[in-house]
Short mmCIF file of C-alpha atoms in Angstrom, two decimals:
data_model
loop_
_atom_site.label_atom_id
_atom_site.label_comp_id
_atom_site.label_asym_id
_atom_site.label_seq_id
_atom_site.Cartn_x
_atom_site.Cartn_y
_atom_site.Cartn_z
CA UNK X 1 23.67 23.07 -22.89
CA UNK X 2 24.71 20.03 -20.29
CA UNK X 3 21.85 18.86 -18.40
CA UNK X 4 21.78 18.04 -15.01
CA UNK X 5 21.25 14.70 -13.43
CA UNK X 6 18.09 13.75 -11.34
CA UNK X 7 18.66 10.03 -9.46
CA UNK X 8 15.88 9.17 -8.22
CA UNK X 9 16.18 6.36 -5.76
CA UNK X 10 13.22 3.12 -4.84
CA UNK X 11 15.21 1.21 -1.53
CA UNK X 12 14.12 -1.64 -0.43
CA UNK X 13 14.45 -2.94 2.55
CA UNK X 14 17.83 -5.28 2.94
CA UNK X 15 17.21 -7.19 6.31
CA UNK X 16 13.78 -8.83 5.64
CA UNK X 17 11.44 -9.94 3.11
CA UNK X 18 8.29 -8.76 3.46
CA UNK X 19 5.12 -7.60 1.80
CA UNK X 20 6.70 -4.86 -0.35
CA UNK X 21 9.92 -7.65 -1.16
CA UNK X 22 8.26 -9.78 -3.37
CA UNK X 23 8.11 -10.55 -7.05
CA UNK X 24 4.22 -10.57 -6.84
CA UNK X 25 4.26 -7.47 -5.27
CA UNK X 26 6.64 -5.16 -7.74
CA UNK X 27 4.55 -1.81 -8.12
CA UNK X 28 6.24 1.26 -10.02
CA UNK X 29 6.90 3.88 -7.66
CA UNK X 30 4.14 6.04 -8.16
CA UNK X 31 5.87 9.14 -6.27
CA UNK X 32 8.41 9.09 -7.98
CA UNK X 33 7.17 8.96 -11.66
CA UNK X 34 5.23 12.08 -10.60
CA UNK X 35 8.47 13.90 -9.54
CA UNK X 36 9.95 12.96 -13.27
CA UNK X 37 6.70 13.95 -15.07
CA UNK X 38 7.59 17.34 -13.07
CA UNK X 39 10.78 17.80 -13.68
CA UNK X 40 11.85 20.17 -16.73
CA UNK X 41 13.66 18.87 -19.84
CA UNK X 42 16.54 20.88 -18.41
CA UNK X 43 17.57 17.74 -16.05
CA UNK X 44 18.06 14.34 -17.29
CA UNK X 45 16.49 11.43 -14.75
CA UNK X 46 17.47 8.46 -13.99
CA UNK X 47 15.12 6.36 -11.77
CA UNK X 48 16.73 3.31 -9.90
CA UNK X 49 14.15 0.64 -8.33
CA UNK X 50 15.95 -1.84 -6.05
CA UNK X 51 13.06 -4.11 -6.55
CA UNK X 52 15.20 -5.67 -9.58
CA UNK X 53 18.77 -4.85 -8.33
CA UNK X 54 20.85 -3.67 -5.83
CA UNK X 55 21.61 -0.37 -5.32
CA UNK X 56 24.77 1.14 -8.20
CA UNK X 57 26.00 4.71 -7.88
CA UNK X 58 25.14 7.02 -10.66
CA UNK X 59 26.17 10.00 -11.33
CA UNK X 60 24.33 13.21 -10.17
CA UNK X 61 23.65 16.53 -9.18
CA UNK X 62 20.60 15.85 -7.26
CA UNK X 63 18.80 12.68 -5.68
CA UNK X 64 15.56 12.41 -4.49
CA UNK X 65 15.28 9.50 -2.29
CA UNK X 66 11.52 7.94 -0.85
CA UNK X 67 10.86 5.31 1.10
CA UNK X 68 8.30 3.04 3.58
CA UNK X 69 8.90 2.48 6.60
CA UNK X 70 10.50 -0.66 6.88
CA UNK X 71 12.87 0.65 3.97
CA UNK X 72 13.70 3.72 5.90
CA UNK X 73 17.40 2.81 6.86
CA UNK X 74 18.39 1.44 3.56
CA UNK X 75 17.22 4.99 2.25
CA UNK X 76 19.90 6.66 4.89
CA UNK X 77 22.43 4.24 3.70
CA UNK X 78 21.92 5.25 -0.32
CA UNK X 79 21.24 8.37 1.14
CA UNK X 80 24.77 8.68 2.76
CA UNK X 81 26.83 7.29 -0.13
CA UNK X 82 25.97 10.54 -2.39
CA UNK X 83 26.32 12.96 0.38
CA UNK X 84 30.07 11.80 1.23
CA UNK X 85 30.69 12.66 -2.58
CA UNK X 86 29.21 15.83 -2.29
CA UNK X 87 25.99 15.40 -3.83
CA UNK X 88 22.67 16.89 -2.30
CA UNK X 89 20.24 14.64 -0.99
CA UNK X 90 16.07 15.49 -0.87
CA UNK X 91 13.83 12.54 0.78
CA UNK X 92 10.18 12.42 0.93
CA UNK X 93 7.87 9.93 0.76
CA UNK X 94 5.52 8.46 3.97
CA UNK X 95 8.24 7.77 6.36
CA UNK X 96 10.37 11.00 5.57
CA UNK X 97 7.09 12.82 5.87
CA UNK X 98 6.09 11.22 9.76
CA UNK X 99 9.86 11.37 11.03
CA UNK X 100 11.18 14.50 9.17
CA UNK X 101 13.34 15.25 12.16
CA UNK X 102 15.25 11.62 11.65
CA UNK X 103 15.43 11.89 7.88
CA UNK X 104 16.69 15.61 7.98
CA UNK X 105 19.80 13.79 9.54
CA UNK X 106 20.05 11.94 6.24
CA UNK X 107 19.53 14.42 3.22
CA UNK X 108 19.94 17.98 2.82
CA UNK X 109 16.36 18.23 2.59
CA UNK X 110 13.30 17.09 3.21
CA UNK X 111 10.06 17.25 1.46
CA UNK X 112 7.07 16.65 4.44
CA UNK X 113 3.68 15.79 2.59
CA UNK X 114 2.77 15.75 -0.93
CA UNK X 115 5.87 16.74 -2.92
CA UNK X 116 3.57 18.65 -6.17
CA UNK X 117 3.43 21.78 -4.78
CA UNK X 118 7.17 22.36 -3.80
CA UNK X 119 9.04 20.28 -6.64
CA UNK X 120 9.92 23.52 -8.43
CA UNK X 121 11.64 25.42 -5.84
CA UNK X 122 13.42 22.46 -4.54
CA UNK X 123 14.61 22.19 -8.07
CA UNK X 124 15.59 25.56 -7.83
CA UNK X 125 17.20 25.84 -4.86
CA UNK X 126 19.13 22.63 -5.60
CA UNK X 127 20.66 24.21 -8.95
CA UNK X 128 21.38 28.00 -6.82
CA UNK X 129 23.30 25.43 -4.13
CA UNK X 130 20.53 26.75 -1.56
CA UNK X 131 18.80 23.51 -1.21
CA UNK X 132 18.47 22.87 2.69
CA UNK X 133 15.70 21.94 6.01
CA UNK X 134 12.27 21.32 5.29
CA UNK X 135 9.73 21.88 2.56
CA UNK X 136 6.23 21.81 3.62
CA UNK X 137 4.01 20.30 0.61
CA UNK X 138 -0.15 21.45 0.29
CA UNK X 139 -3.00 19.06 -0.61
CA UNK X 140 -3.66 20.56 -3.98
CA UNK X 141 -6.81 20.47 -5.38
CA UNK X 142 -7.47 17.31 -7.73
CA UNK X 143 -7.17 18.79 -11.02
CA UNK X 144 -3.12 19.74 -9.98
CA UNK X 145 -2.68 16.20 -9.71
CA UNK X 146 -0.23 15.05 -12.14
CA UNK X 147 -0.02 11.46 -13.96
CA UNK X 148 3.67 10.10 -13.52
CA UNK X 149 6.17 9.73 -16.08
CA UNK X 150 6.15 5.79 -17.58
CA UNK X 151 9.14 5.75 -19.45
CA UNK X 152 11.05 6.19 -16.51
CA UNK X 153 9.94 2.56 -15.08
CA UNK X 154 12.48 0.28 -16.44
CA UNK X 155 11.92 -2.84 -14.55
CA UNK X 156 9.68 -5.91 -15.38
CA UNK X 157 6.24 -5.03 -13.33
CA UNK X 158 3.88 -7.20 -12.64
CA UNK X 159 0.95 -4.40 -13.11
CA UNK X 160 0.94 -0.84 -13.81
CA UNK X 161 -0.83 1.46 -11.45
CA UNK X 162 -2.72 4.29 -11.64
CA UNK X 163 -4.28 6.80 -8.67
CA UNK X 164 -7.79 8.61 -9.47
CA UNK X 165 -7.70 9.72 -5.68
CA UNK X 166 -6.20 10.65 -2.78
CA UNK X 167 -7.31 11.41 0.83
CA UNK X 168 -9.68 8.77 3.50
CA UNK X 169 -12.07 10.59 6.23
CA UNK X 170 -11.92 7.04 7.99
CA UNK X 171 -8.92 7.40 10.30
CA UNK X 172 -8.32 3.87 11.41
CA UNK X 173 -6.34 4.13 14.20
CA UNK X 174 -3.29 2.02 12.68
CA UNK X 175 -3.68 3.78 9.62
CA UNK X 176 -1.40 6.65 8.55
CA UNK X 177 -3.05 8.29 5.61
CA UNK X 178 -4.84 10.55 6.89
CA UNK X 179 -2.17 12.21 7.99
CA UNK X 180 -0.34 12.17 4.58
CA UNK X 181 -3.03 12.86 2.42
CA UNK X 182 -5.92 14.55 4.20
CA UNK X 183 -9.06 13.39 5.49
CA UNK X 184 -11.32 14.53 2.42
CA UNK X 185 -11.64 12.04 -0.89
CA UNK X 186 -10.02 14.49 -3.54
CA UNK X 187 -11.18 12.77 -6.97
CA UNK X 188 -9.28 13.42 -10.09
CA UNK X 189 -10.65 14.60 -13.19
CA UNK X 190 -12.44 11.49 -14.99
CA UNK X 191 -11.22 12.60 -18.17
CA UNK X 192 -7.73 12.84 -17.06
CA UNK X 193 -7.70 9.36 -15.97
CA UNK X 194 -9.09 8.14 -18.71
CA UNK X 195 -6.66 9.46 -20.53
CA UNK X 196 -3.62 8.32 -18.22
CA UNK X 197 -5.47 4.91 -18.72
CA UNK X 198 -4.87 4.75 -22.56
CA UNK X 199 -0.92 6.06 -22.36
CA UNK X 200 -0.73 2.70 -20.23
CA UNK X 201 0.52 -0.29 -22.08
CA UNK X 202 0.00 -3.27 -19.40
CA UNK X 203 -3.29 -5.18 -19.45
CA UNK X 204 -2.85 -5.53 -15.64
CA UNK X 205 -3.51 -2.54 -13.83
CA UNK X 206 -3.68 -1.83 -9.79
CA UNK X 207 -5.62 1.19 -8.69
CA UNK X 208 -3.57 2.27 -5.89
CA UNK X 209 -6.39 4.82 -4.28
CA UNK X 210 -7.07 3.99 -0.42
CA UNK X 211 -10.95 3.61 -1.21
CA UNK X 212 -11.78 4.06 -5.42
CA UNK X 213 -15.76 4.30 -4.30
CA UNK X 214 -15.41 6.36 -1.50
CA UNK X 215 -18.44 7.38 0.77
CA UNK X 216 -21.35 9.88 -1.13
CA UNK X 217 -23.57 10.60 -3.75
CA UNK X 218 -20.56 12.65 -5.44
CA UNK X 219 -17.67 9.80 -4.79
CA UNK X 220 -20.25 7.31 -6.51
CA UNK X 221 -21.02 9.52 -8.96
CA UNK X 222 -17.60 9.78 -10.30
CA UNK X 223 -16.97 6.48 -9.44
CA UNK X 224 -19.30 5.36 -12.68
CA UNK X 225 -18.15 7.74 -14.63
CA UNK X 226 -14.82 6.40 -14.37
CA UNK X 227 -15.96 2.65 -15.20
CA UNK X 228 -18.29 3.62 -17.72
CA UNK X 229 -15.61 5.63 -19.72
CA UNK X 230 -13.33 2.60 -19.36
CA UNK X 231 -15.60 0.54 -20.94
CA UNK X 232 -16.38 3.51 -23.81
CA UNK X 233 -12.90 3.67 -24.59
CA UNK X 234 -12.61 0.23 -25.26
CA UNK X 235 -9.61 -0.54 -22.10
CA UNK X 236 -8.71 -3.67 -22.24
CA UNK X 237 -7.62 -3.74 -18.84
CA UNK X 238 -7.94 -6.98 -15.69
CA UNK X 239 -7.28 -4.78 -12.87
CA UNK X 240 -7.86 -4.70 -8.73
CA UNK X 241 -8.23 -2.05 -6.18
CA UNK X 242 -8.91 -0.88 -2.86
CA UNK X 243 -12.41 -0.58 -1.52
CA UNK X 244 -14.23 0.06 2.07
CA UNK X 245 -16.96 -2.75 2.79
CA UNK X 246 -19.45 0.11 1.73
CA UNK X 247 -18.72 -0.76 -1.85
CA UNK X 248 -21.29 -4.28 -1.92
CA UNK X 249 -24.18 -1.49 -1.05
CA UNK X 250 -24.23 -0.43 -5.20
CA UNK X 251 -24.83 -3.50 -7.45
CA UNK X 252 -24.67 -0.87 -10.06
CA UNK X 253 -21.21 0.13 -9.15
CA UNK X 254 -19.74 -3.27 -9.13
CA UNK X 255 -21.87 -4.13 -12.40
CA UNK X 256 -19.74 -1.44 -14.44
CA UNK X 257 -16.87 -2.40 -12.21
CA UNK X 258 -16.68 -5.59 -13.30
CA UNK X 259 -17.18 -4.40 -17.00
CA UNK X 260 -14.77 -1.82 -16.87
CA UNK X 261 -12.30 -5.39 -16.10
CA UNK X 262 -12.28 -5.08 -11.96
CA UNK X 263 -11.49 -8.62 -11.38
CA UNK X 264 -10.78 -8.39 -7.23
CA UNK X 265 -10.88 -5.84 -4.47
CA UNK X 266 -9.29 -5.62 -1.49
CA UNK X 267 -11.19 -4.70 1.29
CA UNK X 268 -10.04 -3.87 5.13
CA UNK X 269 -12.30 -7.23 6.89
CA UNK X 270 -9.44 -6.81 9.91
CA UNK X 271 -11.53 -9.43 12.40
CA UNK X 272 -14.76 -11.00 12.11
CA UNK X 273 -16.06 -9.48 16.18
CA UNK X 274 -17.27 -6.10 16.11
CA UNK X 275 -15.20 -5.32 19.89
CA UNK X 276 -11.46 -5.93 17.69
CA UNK X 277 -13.06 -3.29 15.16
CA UNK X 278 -14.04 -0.92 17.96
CA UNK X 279 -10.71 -1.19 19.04
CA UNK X 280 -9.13 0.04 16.25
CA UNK X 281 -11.93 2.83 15.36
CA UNK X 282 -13.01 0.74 12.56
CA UNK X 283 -16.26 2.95 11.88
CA UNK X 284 -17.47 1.84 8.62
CA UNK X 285 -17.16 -2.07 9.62
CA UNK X 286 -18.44 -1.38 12.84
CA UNK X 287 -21.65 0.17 11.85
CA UNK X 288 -22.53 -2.81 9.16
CA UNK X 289 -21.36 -5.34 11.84
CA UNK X 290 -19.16 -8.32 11.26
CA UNK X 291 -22.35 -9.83 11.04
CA UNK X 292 -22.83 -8.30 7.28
CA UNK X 293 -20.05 -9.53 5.86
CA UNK X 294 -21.58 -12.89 4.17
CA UNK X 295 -24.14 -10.49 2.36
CA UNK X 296 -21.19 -8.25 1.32
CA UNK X 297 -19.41 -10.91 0.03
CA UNK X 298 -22.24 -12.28 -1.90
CA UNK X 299 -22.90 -8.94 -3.61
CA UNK X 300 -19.45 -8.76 -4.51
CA UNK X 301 -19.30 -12.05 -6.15
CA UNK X 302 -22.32 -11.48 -7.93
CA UNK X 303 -20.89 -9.32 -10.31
CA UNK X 304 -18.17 -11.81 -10.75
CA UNK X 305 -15.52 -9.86 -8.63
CA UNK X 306 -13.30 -11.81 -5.56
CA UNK X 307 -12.94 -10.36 -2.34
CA UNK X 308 -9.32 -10.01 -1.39
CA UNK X 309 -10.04 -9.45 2.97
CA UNK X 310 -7.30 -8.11 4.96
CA UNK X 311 -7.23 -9.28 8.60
CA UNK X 312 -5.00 -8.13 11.65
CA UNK X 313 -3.58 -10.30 14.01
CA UNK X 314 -2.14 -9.07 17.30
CA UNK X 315 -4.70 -6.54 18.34
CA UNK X 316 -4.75 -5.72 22.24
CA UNK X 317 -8.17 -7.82 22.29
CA UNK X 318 -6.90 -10.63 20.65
CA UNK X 319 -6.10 -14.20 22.78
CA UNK X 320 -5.18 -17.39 20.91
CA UNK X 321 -8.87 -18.09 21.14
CA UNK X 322 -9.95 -15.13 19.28
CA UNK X 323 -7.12 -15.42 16.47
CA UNK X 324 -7.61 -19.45 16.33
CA UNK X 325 -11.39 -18.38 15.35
CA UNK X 326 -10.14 -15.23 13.45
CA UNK X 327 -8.15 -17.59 10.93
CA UNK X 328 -11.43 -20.80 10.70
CA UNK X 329 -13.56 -17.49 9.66
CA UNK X 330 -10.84 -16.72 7.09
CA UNK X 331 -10.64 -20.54 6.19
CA UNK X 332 -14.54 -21.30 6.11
CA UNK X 333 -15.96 -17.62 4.75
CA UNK X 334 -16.63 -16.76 1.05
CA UNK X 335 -13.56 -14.25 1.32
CA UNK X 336 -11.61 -15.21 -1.82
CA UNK X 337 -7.99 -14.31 -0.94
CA UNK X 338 -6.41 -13.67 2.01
CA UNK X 339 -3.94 -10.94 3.48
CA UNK X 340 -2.51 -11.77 7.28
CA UNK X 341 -0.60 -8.94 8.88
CA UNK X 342 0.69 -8.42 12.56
CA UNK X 343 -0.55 -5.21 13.81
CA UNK X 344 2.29 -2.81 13.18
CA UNK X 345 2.78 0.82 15.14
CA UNK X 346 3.84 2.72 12.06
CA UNK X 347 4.92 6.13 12.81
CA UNK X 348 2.61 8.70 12.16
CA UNK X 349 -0.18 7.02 13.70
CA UNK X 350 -2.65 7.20 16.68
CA UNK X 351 -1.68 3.22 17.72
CA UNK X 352 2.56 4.12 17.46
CA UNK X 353 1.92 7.15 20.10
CA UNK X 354 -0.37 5.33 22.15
CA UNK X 355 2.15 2.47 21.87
CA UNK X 356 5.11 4.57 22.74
CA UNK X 357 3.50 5.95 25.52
CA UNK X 358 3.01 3.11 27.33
CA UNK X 359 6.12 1.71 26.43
CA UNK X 360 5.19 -1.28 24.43
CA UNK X 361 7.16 -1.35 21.47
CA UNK X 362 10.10 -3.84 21.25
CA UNK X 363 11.68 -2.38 18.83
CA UNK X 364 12.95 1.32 19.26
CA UNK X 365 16.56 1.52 18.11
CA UNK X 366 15.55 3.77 15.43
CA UNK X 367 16.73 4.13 12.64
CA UNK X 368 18.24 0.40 12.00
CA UNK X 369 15.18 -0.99 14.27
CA UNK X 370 13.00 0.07 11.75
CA UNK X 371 13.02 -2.52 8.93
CA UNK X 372 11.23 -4.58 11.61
CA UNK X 373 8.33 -2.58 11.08
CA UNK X 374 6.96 -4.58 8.00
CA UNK X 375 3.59 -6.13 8.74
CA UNK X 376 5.08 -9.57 9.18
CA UNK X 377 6.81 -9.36 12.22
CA UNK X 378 5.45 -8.53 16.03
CA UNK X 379 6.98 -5.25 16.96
CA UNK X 380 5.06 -4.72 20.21
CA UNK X 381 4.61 -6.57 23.77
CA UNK X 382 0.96 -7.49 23.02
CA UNK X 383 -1.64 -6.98 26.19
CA UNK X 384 -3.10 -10.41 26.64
CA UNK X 385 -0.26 -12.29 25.93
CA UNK X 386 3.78 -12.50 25.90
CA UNK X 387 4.94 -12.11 22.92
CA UNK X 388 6.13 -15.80 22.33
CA UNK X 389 2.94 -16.79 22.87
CA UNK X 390 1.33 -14.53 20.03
CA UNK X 391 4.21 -15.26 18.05
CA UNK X 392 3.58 -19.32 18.08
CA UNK X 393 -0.13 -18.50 17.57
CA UNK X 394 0.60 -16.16 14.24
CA UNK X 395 2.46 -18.83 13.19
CA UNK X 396 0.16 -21.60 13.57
CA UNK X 397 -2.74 -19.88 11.85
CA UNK X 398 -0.51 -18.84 8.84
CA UNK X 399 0.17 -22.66 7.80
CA UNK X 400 -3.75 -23.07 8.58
CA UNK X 401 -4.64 -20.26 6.45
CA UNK X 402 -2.19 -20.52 3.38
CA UNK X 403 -2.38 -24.79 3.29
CA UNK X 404 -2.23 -25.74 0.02
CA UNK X 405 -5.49 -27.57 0.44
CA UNK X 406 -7.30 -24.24 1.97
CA UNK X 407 -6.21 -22.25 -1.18
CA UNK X 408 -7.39 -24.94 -3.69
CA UNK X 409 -10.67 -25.15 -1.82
CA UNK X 410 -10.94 -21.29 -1.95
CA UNK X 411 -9.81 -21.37 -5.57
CA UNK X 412 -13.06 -23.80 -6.79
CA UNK X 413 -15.55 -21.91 -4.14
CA UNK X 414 -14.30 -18.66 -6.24
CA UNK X 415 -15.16 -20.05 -9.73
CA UNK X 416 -18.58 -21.13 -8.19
CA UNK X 417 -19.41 -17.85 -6.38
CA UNK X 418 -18.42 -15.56 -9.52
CA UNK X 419 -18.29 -17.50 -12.32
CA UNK X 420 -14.53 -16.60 -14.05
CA UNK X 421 -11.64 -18.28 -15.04
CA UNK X 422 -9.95 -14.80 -14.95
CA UNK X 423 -11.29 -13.93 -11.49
CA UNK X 424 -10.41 -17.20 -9.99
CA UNK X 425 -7.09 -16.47 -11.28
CA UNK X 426 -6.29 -13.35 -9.61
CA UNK X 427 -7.57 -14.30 -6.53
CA UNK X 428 -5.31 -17.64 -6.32
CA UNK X 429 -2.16 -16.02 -8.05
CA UNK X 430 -2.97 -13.45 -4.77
CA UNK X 431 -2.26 -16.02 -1.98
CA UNK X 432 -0.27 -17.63 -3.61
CA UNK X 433 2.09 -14.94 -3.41
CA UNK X 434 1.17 -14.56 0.35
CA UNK X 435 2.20 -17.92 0.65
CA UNK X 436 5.32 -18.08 -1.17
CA UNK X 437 5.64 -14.86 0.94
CA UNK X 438 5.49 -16.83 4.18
CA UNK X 439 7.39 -19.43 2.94
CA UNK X 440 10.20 -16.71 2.54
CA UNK X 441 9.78 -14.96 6.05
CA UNK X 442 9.76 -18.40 7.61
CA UNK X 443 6.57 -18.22 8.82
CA UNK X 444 5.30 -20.84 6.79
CA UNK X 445 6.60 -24.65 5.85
CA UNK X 446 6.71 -25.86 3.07
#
């Protein structure tokens, strides 16, 4: 019997070069691998990743398409080229799922939420020719989570990345998974991890869960387990991850951690003054105060793990006062590596409607308008500022921040603080990249 074709489709957005265009920053499309790993033998797949090359048509019967954001109109384009041959269309992913109305325009079908639970019968309906409007996805409980399918990923990775979690009860106001994935932590089963974790060849490894401790007796609970079963098994594994500032209350934690071959995590920091994390509903930061942060980074470091702090520039607070001191706390703190972003109104979230509202975006020729919307560029009319004026500021505390000096300074403070080569390492490669990112967007000089 003649199997069908599955394309499944990675775009990446054409007009800029941001944080998800970058070497450094080449993750395999999680989503994706999942859909594979759930799709019968009956179909054959073929996954393309524009991360490596541009977009060729393939042959198919079906294509599933996903995409960010900022990636959203390249998705209609590939989108379009299949349906003027005839060829049926389902999108998903985060944007798909906040603007299913736009996307609809697009595909055939769209999948709104987590795709698991509805896979099958859009599989169905494609074959039957009934595949059309919109499939509502469930938050299935943890043990219906599947891993993806690796052999699928044909491109040159830099790390391989796994998810033991999904869901954040946080709800940062700029944030938009809580809308995608729930606002309860659901975990995994250790074991099956574990087991995902020896099918995966690559010693570098990114856990790609929102928070990997989460908040609880529970969350911490299986948070060990995890570690201590990579350590059991032997994984020889140098990996980061994502982590709320709660994660420098358990030495114990980041003791296994760092055994289990944690070598950085990134952690939300988004401004050193507890009124910019107020703003943006910050609650965890808030309630240990910006004045904690020294003592959390400390802890961290003592179990020879780097701090990778995200900060946000371009919050309604913010004057060029504020972000001149924002950037001398990144500089001057123990924070190892160093994320900048521009506040960005990503649909789905609290700040986009507020921002829409009160007509402040700059950008709203949607879709093409949206591969502005990348975390490098300002997309809104700020409210202490013009936007020139936050613009020029951004721009002058980038070249402060990613100097060449700065990083080598912060390269030799990290091999004091934790004591590793390997740690040191990650955290430099890290910005680095940010900086050869800059360098690439123009925000930066050489």
């Amino acid at each position: 019997m003649t199997k069908k074709k599955l394309v499944l489709v990675n775009p990446v957005n054409c007009v800029r070069s941001g944080f998800s265009v970058n070497p450094s920053s080449r993750f395999p499309p999680l989503g994706l691998g999942i859909l594979a790993s759930l799709t019968p033998d009956t179909w054959d797949v073929k996954l393309l990743d524009e991360n490596f090359s541009p977009f060729e048509y393939h042959d198919a019967d079906l294509v599933g398409v996903t995409a960010f954001t900022s990636a959203a109109n390249r998705a209609y384009e590939i989108a379009s080229t299949y349906r003027k041959r005839g060829v049926p269309v389902v999108m998903g992913g985060i944007h798909a799922s906040m603007c299913p109305t736009e996307a609809l325009q697009f595909a055939d079908a769209v999948v709104v939420g987590e795709a698991e639970s509805v896979w099958a019968k859009v599989l169905a309906d494609a074959e039957s020719g009934k595949l059309t409007g919109l499939y509502h996805g469930e938050w299935l409980a943890p043990n219906r989570l599947a891993p993806p399918r690796r052999d699928v990923y044909e491109g040159d990775y830099v790390f391989a990345s796994v998810q033991t979690s999904r869901g954040c009860p946080l709800d940062c106001e700029f944030c938009s998974v809580t809308a995608y994935n729930g606002r309860r932590y659901r975990r995994r089963p250790i074991e099956d991890v574990l087991d995902e974790l020896e099918s995966v060849p690559d010693e570098l490894l990114f856990f790609v869960d929102d928070n990997i401790i989460g908040n609880g007796g529970a969350c911490r609970a299986q948070a060990l387990e995890l570690f201590k079963g990579m350590v059991a098994r032997d994984l020889k594994m140098s990996w980061f991850c994502q982590a709320s500032i709660n994660v420098a209350d358990d030495p114990e934690v980041l003791d296994w951690a760092a055994r289990a071959g944690c070598r950085m995590i990134f952690i939300g920091i988004e401004a050193e003054d507890d009124d910019a994390l107020a703003e943006v509903n910050k609650r965890l930061n808030l309630k240990k105060g910006a004045g904690s942060y020294t003592q959390m980074f400390d802890r961290v470091h003592a179990a020879g793990i780097a701090v990778l702090g995200a900060f946000i520039f371009g919050m309604d607070s913010d004057t060029p006062e504020t972000l001149r001191r924002r950037a001398e706390f990144m500089v001057n703190s123990d924070v190892d590596a160093m994320q900048l972003t521009t506040m960005t109104p990503l649909p789905g979230t609290r700040l986009f409607e507020r921002l829409e509202k009160e007509g402040r975006l700059l950008y709203t020729q949607f879709p093409a308008d949206w591969a502005h919307y990348d975390l490098t560029k300002l997309v809104h009319q700020p409210k202490s500022m013009e936007p020139d004026e936050l613009w020029d500021v951004i721009r002058d505390c980038t070249e402060q921040v990613y100097a060449l000096p700065t990083l080598k300074t912060k390269a030799r403070r990290t091999l004091e603080t934790t004591g590793s080569i390997e740690t040191t390492e990650f955290a430099y490669r890290t910005n680095m990249n940010y900086r050869n990112i800059g360098l690439a967007l123009g925000t930066l000089t050489e």
